[in-house]
Each structure stands twice: as structure tokens, then as C-alpha cells.
XYZ file of C-alpha atoms in Angstrom:
204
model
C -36.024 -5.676 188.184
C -33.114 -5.502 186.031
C -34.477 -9.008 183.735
C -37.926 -6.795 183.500
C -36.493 -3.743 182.046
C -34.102 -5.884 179.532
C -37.064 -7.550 178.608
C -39.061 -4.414 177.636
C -36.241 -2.824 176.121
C -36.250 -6.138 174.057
C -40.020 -5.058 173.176
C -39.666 -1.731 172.660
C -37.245 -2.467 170.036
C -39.344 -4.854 168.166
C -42.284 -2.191 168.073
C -39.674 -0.234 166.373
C -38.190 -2.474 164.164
C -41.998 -2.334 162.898
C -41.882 1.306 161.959
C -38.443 0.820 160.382
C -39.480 -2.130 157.997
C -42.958 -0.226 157.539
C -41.033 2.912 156.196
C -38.037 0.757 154.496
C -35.342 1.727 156.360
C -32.309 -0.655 157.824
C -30.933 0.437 160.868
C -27.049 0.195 160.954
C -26.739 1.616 156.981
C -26.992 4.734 155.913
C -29.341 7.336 157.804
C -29.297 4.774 160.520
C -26.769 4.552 163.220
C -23.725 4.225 160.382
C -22.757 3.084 157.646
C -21.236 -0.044 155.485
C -22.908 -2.724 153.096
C -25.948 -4.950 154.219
C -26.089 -8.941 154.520
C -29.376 -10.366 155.075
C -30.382 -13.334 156.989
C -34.376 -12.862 157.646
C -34.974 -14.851 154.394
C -34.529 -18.518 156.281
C -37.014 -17.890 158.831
C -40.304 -16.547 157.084
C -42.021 -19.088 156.767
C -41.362 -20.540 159.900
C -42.650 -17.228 161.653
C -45.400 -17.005 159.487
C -46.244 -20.460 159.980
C -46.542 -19.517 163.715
C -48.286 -16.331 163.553
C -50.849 -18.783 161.656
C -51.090 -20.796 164.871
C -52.116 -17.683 166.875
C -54.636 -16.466 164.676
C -56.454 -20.097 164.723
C -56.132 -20.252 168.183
C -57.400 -16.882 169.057
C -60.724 -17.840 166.996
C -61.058 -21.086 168.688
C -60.718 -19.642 172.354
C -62.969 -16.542 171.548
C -65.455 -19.334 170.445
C -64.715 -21.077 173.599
C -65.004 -18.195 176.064
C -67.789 -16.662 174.220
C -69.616 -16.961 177.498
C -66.812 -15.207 179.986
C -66.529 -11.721 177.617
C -63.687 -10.408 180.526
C -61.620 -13.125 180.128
C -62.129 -13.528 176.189
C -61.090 -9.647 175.665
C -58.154 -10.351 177.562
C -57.107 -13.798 175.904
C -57.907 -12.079 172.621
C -55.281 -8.526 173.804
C -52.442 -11.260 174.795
C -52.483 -12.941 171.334
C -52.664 -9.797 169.572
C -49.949 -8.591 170.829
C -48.127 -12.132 170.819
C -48.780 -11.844 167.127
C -47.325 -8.497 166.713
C -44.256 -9.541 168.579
C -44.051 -12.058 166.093
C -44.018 -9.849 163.459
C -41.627 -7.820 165.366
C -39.107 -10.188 165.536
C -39.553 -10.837 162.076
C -39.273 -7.137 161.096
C -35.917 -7.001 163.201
C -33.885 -9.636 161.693
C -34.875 -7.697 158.159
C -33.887 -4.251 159.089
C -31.081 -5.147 161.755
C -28.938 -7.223 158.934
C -25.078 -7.835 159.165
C -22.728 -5.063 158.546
C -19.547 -5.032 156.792
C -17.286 -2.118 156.655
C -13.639 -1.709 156.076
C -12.937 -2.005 160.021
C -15.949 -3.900 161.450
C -17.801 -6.722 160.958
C -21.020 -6.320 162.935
C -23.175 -9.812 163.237
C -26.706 -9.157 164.253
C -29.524 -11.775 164.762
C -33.144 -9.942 165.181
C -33.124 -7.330 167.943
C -31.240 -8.755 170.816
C -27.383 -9.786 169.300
C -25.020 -7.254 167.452
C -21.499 -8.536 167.761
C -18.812 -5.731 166.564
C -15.786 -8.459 164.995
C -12.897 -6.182 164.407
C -11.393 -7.080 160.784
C -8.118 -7.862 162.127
C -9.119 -10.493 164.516
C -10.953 -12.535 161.738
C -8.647 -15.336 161.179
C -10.696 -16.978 158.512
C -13.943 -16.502 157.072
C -15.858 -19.614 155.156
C -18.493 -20.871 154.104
C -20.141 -23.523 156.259
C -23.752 -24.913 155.596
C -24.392 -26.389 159.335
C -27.848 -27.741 160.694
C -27.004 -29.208 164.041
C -25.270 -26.892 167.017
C -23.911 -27.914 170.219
C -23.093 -25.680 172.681
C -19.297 -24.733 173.431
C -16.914 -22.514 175.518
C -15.853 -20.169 173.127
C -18.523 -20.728 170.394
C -21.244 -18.472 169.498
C -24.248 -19.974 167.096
C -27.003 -17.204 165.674
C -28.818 -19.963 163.800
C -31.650 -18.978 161.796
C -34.103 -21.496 160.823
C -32.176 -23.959 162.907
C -29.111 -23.485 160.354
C -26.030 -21.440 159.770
C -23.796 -20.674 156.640
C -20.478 -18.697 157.521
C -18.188 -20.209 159.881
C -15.928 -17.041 161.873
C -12.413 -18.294 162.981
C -11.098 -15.455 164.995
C -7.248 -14.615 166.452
C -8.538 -13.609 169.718
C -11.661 -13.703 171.256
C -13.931 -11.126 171.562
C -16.226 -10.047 174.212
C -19.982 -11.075 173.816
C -22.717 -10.259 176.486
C -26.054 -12.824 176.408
C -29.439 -11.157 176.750
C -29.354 -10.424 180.192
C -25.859 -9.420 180.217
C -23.681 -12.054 181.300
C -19.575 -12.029 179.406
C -18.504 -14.581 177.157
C -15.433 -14.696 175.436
C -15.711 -15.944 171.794
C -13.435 -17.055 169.475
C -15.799 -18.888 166.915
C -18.505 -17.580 165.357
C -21.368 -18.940 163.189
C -23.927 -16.975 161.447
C -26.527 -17.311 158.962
C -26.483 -15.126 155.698
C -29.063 -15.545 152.576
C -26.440 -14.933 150.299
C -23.537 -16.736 152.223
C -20.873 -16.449 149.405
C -21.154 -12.743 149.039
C -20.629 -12.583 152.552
C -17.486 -14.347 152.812
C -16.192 -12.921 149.672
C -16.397 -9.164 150.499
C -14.835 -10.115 154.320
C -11.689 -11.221 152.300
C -12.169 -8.426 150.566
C -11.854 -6.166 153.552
C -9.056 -7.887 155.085
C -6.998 -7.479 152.284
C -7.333 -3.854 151.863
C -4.623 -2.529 153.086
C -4.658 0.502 156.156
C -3.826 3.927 155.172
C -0.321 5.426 156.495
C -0.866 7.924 158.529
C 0.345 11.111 157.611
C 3.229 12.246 159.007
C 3.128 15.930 159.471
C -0.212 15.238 161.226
């Protein structure tokens, strides 16, 4: 029960991540849920996912033409790749408006709808840039590829806590991400991390 309702709360968000991108609007900046600067990622899969949402289309045609004589089961091949399509777009839609977020305490890595990562600034040892196409799994290591490949390589002093899509813990202490404009990125981390935090005041 609890893998259905993550899953639909996966969906639901896509749908919405539709009426966000329709409307221009990024959630995470500005009059979404906070504020910082932007760094987008969706750029290095659209033509994959458009490639695939090609795929559907021919192959709704070809089995409407091929069930043309079963109507019940053609209207209900042709409802499950409509909405396969728009979950397609949905996904696309999420990794645009759901981009990475930099402000001056929080680094917040998103891929699509189902990873946002909050990297305190503190615990990011080093930030670089890493172009990197292959990724094997390790304890410890997180990889948000897009278009099988990331570009910023996250050394951190501790690990922080990461939960999968149905909600199992892992502790990470590397992170890679993908960002379109990967130097920019890395730049305005360092940036960040070298600002220095306010004294408090001392009459309170």
C-alpha cells in the first residue's frame, strides 16, 4: 500500500510540474517554496525524452491499426499511451521547473520530481567540475545522471542523509550531478562558501 501511494504521489507531481512549466514558474525560486538562484539540468535529456515520446505516438497508431477490430481493447491501449506520453512530458517538465538551488546556506540537488537533496554549505568539502559518462554504484555515492552523464563532482565532510524513492536511508558523502552550465555551478558554490556568516548580535 505504502509503494502505491509513493507512486501516485510521484504522478501527481508530474501532472503538476505540467501546470508549472505551462505557466513558467520554477518551483523552489521565488513565489515557489523559497528562494535562491536556479541551475538547470533538463537541457541533456530532451531529446532523449522526445525521442521516446516519438516511440509512443508511432506505436499507438500502429496498435489502433492493429486492434481496429477489438474497439474495447483499442480505447484502452490508446488511454494507457496517452497518458504514458503525458508522463513523459511530465518528467520532462519536472527536471525544468524543479532545477538545483543555491543559496547562501543550502545547496539543494534535484533530479525531476522524485530527488531533492538539501547539502548544507558547510559540509561541501569541494565542489568541481567533473564531465563523467560511466557510474558504478557505491556505498556512500549518490549519481543523478542525466542523459547517462554528470558534470559536478560533490566531496562532502560528512555525509548526509538521503532517502531512495520508496524511502529507504542512505548516508552520502559523494555526490554527482548534472548541470547545463556546470562551471557556473561550481563557481557560485565557492562563492557561497567563502562568504563569510554574520556575527550575531550581541544584545540580541
Amino acid at each position: 500500500m505504502r509503494t502505491v501511494l509513493v507512486l501516485v504521489r510521484h504522478e501527481l507531481r508530474l501532472l503538476a510540474s505540467i501546470g508549472l512549466w505551462v505557466a513558467r514558474r520554477t518551483n523552489g525560486l521565488g513565489t515557489g517554496t523559497g528562494t535562491g538562484t536556479g541551475f538547470g539540468y533538463a537541457r541533456g535529456q530532451g531529446s532523449m525524452l522526445l525521442g521516446f515520446g516519438f516511440v509512443i505516438v508511432i506505436e499507438s497508431i500502429m496498435m489502433s491499426v492493429l486492434l481496429r477490430n477489438h474497439p474495447a481493447v483499442q480505447r484502452a491501449w490508446f488511454t494507457v499511451d496517452v497518458y504514458t506520453l503525458v508522463l513523459v512530458v511530465g518528467m520532462h517538465a519536472a527536471s525544468v521547473v524543479r532545477p538545483h538551488v543555491l543559496d547562501d546556506r543550502v545547496l539543494r540537488v534535484r533530479r525531476a520530481a522524485h530527488v531533492d537533496l538539501r547539502i548544507p554549505l558547510e559540509k561541501i568539502a569541494r565542489a568541481r567540475r567533473e564531465l563523467r559518462t560511466t557510474h558504478e554504484r557505491a556505498e556512500g555515492e549518490l549519481n543523478l545522471a542525466i542523459g547517462s552523464q554528470t558534470t559536478v563532482t560533490l566531496e562532502l565532510t560528512e555525509p548526509v542523509a538521503h532517502f531512495t524513492f520508496l524511502g529507504r536511508r542512505q548516508d552520502i558523502r559523494l555526490v554527482r550531478c548534472h548541470a547545463d552550465d556546470a562551471d557556473s555551478l561550481v563557481k557560485a558554490i565557492a562563492r557561497a562558501r567563502s562568504v563569510p556568516s554574520p556575527i550575531p548580535d550581541p544584545t540580541g
